[in-house]
Coordinates of C-alpha atoms in Angstrom, one line a residue:
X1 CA 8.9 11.7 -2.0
X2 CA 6.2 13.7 -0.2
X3 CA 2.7 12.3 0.0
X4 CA 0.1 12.4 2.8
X5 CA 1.7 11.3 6.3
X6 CA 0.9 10.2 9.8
X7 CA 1.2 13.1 12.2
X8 CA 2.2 12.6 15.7
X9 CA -0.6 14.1 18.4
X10 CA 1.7 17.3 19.4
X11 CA 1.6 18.0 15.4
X12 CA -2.3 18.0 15.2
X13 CA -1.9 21.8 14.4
X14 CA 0.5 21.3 11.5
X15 CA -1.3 18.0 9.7
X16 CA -4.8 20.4 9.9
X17 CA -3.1 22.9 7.8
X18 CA -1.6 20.6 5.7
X19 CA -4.9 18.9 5.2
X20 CA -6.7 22.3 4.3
X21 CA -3.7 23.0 1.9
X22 CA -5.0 20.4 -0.7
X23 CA -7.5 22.5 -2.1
X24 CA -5.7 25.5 -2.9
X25 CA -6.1 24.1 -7.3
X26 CA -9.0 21.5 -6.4
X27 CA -9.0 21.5 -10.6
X28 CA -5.5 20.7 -10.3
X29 CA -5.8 18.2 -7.8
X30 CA -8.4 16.4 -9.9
X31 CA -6.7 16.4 -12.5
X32 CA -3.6 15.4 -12.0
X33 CA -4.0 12.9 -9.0
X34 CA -4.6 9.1 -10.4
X35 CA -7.8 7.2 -9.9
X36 CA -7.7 3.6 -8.2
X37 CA -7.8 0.2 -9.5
X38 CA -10.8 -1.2 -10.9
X39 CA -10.1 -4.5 -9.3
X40 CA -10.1 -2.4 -6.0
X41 CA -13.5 -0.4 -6.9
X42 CA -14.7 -3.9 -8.0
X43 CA -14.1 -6.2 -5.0
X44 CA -15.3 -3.6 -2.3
X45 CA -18.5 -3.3 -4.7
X46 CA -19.2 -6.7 -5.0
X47 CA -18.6 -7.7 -1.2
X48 CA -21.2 -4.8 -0.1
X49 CA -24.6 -5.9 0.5
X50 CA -26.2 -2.9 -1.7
X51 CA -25.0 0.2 -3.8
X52 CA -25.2 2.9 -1.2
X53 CA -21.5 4.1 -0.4
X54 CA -20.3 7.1 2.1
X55 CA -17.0 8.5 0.9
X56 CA -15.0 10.1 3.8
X57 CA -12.7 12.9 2.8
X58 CA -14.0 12.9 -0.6
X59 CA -12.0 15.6 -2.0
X60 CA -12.6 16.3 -5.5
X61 CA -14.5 13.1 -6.0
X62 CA -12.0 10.9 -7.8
X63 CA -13.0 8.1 -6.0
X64 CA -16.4 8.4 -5.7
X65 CA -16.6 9.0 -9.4
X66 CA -15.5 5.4 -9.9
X67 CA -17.8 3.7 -7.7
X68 CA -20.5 6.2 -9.2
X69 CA -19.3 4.2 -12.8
X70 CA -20.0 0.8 -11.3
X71 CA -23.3 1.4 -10.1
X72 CA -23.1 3.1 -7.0
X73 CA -25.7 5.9 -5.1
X74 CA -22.3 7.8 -3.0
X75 CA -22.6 10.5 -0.2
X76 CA -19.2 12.1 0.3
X77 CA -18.1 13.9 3.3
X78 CA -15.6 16.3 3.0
X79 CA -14.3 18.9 5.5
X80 CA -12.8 21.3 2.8
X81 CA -15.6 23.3 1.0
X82 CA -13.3 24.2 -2.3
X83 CA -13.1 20.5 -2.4
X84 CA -16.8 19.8 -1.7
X85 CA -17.8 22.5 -4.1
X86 CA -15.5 21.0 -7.5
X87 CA -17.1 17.6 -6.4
X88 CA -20.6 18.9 -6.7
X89 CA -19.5 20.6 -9.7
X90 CA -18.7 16.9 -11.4
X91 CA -22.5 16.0 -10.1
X92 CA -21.4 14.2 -6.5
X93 CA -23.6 15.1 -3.3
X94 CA -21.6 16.3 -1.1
X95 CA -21.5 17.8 2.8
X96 CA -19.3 19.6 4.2
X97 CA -17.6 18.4 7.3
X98 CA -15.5 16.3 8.8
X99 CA -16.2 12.6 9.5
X100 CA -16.2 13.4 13.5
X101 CA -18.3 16.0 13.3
X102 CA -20.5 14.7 10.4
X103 CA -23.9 14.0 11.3
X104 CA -25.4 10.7 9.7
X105 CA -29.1 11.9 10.6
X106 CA -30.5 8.4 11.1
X107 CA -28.8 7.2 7.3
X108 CA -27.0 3.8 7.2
X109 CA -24.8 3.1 4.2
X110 CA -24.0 -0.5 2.5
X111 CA -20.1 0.4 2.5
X112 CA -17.7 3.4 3.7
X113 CA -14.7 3.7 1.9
X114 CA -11.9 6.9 2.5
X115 CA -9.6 7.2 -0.5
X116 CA -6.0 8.9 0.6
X117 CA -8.2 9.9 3.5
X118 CA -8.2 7.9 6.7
X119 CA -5.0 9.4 7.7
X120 CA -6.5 12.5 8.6
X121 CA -9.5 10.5 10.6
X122 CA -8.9 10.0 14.5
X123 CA -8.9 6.4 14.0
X124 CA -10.9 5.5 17.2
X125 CA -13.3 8.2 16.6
X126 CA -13.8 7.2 12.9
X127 CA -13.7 3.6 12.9
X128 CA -16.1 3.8 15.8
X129 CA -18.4 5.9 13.4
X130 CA -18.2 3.7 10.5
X131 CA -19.3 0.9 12.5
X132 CA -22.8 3.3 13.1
X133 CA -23.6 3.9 10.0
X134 CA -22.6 0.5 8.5
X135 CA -25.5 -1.7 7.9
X136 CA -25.1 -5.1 9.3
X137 CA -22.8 -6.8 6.5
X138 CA -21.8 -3.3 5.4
X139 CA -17.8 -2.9 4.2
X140 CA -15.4 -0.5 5.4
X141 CA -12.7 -0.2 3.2
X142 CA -9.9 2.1 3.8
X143 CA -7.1 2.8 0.8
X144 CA -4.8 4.4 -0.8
X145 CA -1.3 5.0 -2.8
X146 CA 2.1 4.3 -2.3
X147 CA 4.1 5.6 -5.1
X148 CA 7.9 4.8 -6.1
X149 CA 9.5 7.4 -8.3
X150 CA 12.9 5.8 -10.1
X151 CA 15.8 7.3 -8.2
X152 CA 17.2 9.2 -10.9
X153 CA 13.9 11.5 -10.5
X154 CA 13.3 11.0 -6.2
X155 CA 16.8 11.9 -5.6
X156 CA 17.2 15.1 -6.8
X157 CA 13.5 16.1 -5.5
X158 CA 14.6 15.3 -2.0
X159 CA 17.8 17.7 -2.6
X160 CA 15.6 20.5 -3.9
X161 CA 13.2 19.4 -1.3
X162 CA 15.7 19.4 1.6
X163 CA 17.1 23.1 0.5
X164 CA 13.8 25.1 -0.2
X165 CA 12.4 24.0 3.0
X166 CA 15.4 22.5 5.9
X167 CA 12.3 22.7 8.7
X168 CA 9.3 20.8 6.9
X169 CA 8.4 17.6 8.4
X170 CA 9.4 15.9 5.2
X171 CA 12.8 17.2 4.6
X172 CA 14.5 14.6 6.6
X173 CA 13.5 11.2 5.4
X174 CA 15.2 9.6 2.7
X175 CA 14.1 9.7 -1.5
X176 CA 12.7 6.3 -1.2
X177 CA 9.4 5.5 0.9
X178 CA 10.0 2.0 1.9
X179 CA 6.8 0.2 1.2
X180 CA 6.8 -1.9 4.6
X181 CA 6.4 1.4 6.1
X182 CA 2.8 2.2 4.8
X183 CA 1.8 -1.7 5.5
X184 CA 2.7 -0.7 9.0
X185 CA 0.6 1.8 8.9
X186 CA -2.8 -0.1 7.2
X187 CA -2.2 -2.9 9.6
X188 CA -2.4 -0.5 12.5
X189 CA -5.7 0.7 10.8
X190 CA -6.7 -3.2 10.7
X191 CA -5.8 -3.2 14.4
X192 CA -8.2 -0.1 15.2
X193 CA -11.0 -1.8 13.9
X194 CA -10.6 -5.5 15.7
X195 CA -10.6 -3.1 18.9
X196 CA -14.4 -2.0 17.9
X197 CA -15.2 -5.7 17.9
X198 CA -18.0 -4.7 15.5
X199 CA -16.3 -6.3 12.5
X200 CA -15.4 -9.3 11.5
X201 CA -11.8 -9.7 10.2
X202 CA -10.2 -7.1 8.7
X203 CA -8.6 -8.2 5.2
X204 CA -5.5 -6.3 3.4
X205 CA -5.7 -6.1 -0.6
X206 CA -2.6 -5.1 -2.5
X207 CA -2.8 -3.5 -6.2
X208 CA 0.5 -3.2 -8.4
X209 CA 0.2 -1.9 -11.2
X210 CA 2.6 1.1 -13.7
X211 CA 1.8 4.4 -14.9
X212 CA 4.0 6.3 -17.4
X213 CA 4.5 10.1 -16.8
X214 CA 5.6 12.9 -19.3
X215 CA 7.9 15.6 -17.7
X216 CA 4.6 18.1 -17.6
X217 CA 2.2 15.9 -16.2
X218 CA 4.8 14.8 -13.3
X219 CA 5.3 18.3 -13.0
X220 CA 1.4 19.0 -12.2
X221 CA 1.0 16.3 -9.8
X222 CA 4.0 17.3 -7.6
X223 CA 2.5 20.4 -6.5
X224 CA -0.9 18.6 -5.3
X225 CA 1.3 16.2 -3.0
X226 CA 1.3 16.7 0.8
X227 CA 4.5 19.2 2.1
X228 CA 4.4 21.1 -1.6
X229 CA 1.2 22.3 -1.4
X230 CA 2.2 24.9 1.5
X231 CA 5.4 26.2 0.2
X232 CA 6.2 30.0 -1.5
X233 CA 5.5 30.1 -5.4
X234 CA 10.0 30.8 -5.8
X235 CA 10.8 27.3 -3.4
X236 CA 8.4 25.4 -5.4
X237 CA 10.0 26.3 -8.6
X238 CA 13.4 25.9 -7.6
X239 CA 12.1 22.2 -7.1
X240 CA 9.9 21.7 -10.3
X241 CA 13.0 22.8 -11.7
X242 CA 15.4 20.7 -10.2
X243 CA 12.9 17.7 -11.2
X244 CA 12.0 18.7 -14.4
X245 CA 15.7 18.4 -15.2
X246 CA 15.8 15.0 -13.9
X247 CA 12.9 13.9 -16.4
X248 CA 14.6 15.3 -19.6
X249 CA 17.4 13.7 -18.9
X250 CA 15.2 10.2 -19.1
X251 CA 13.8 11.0 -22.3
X252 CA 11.2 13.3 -20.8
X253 CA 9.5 10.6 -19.8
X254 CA 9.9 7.8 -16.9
X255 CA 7.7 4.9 -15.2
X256 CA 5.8 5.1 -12.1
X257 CA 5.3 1.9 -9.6
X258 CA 2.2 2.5 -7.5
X259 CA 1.1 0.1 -5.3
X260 CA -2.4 0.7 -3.8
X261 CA -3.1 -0.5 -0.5
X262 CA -6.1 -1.2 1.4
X263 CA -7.6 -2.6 4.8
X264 CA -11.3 -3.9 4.7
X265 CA -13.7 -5.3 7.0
X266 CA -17.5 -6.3 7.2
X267 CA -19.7 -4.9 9.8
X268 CA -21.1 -8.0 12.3

């Protein structure tokens, strides 16, 4: 199913637009999109030297929210100002930019974390920056979802998906999002910061864990996930339908596997 992907170079163009899409409903997007582990909030807290965190691509906040809960001072950065504004509204700091551009002004922070984020980061760029405003012993932490739909409800979503819109960069790959495929992907981010040589060893965390979703509450997450969030109000019916469908013939109800992945590393 659709969530945030890596775009090739020549499709810059297209992932910017897609990234500026997401907050179209910032309400929406907070509340539907799910949090992160607290093991995961818990370990990146504990193995940063202090409580001062920078949170790249903030968005709404869910993340920093959390690590606001365990004790946390956060900055977020975030380059979409309907995001940036529903995060200050929830009493987060915010600036507007993004991490490339961001100007740190002489502040050093005891981790930076980017929640569903770092794919929209030039990775050279960004880990590059996060080593410059890191504090020596200072944890990057990069993370974020992989979610597994049951195939009687990803099947007929890719269907729907594939008819309403034949051209989209997702309408081609299968119902299933094989899980290797994002490990691929936080390993390459592991790789980007050994190049830096400013870290020590980068680390990769895995988090399993289940969520159980009503037909209405799938319903509003689908239209906050990446390749939705662009489409006419009549092709994103015809596919809420097709998946609403799908979920009452379950019960109304079905199980979600999420596995939350994430590549960490302390500043030298």
């Amino acid at each position: 199913m659709p969530t945030i992907s890596r775009e090739q170079p020549s499709e810059s163009h297209r992932a910017r637009r897609m990234a500026e899409s997401f907050g179209v409903d910032a309400q929406r997007y907070d509340q539907a999109r799910p949090g992160y582990p607290d093991a995961l909030v818990a370990r990146i807290v504990t193995g940063s030297p202090g409580p001062d965190v920078l949170d790249v691509g903030c968005g709404t906040g869910i993340a920093a929210r959390q690590f606001q809960a365990a004790g946390c001072a956060v900055l977020g950065v975030e380059p979409d100002a309907r995001m940036a504004a529903f995060a200050r509204s929830r009493g987060l700091q915010v600036e507007v930019a993004t991490f490339e551009s961001w100007q740190p002004a002489g502040r050093t922070f005891d981790a930076v974390i980017a929640a569903q984020a770092w794919h929209w980061v030039d990775p050279v760029t960004g880990t590059a920056k996060a080593a410059q405003v890191l504090r020596p012993g200072g944890r990057l932490a990069i993370f974020g979802h992989v979610y597994e739909p049951p195939a009687e409800v990803a099947e007929p979503f890719a269907a729907a998906y594939r008819k309403a819109a034949p051209d989209a960069p997702f309408s081609g790959q299968p119902a299933g999002r094989p899980l290797d495929l994002y490990q691929a992907a936080y390993a390459k981010a592991a790789e980007k910061i050994r190049e830096t040589g400013q870290f020590g060893e980068p680390e990769q965390w895995r988090f399993d864990w289940e969520r159980s979703y009503t037909r209405d509450q799938w319903l509003d997450l689908l239209p906050t996930t990446g390749g939705l969030t662009q489409l006419p109000p009549e092709h994103l019916a015809g596919i809420l339908d097709a998946v609403g469908g799908a979920i009452d013939a379950l019960g109304g109800r079905f199980t979600m596997t999420y596995t939350t992945l994430a590549t960490s590393a302390v500043r030298r």
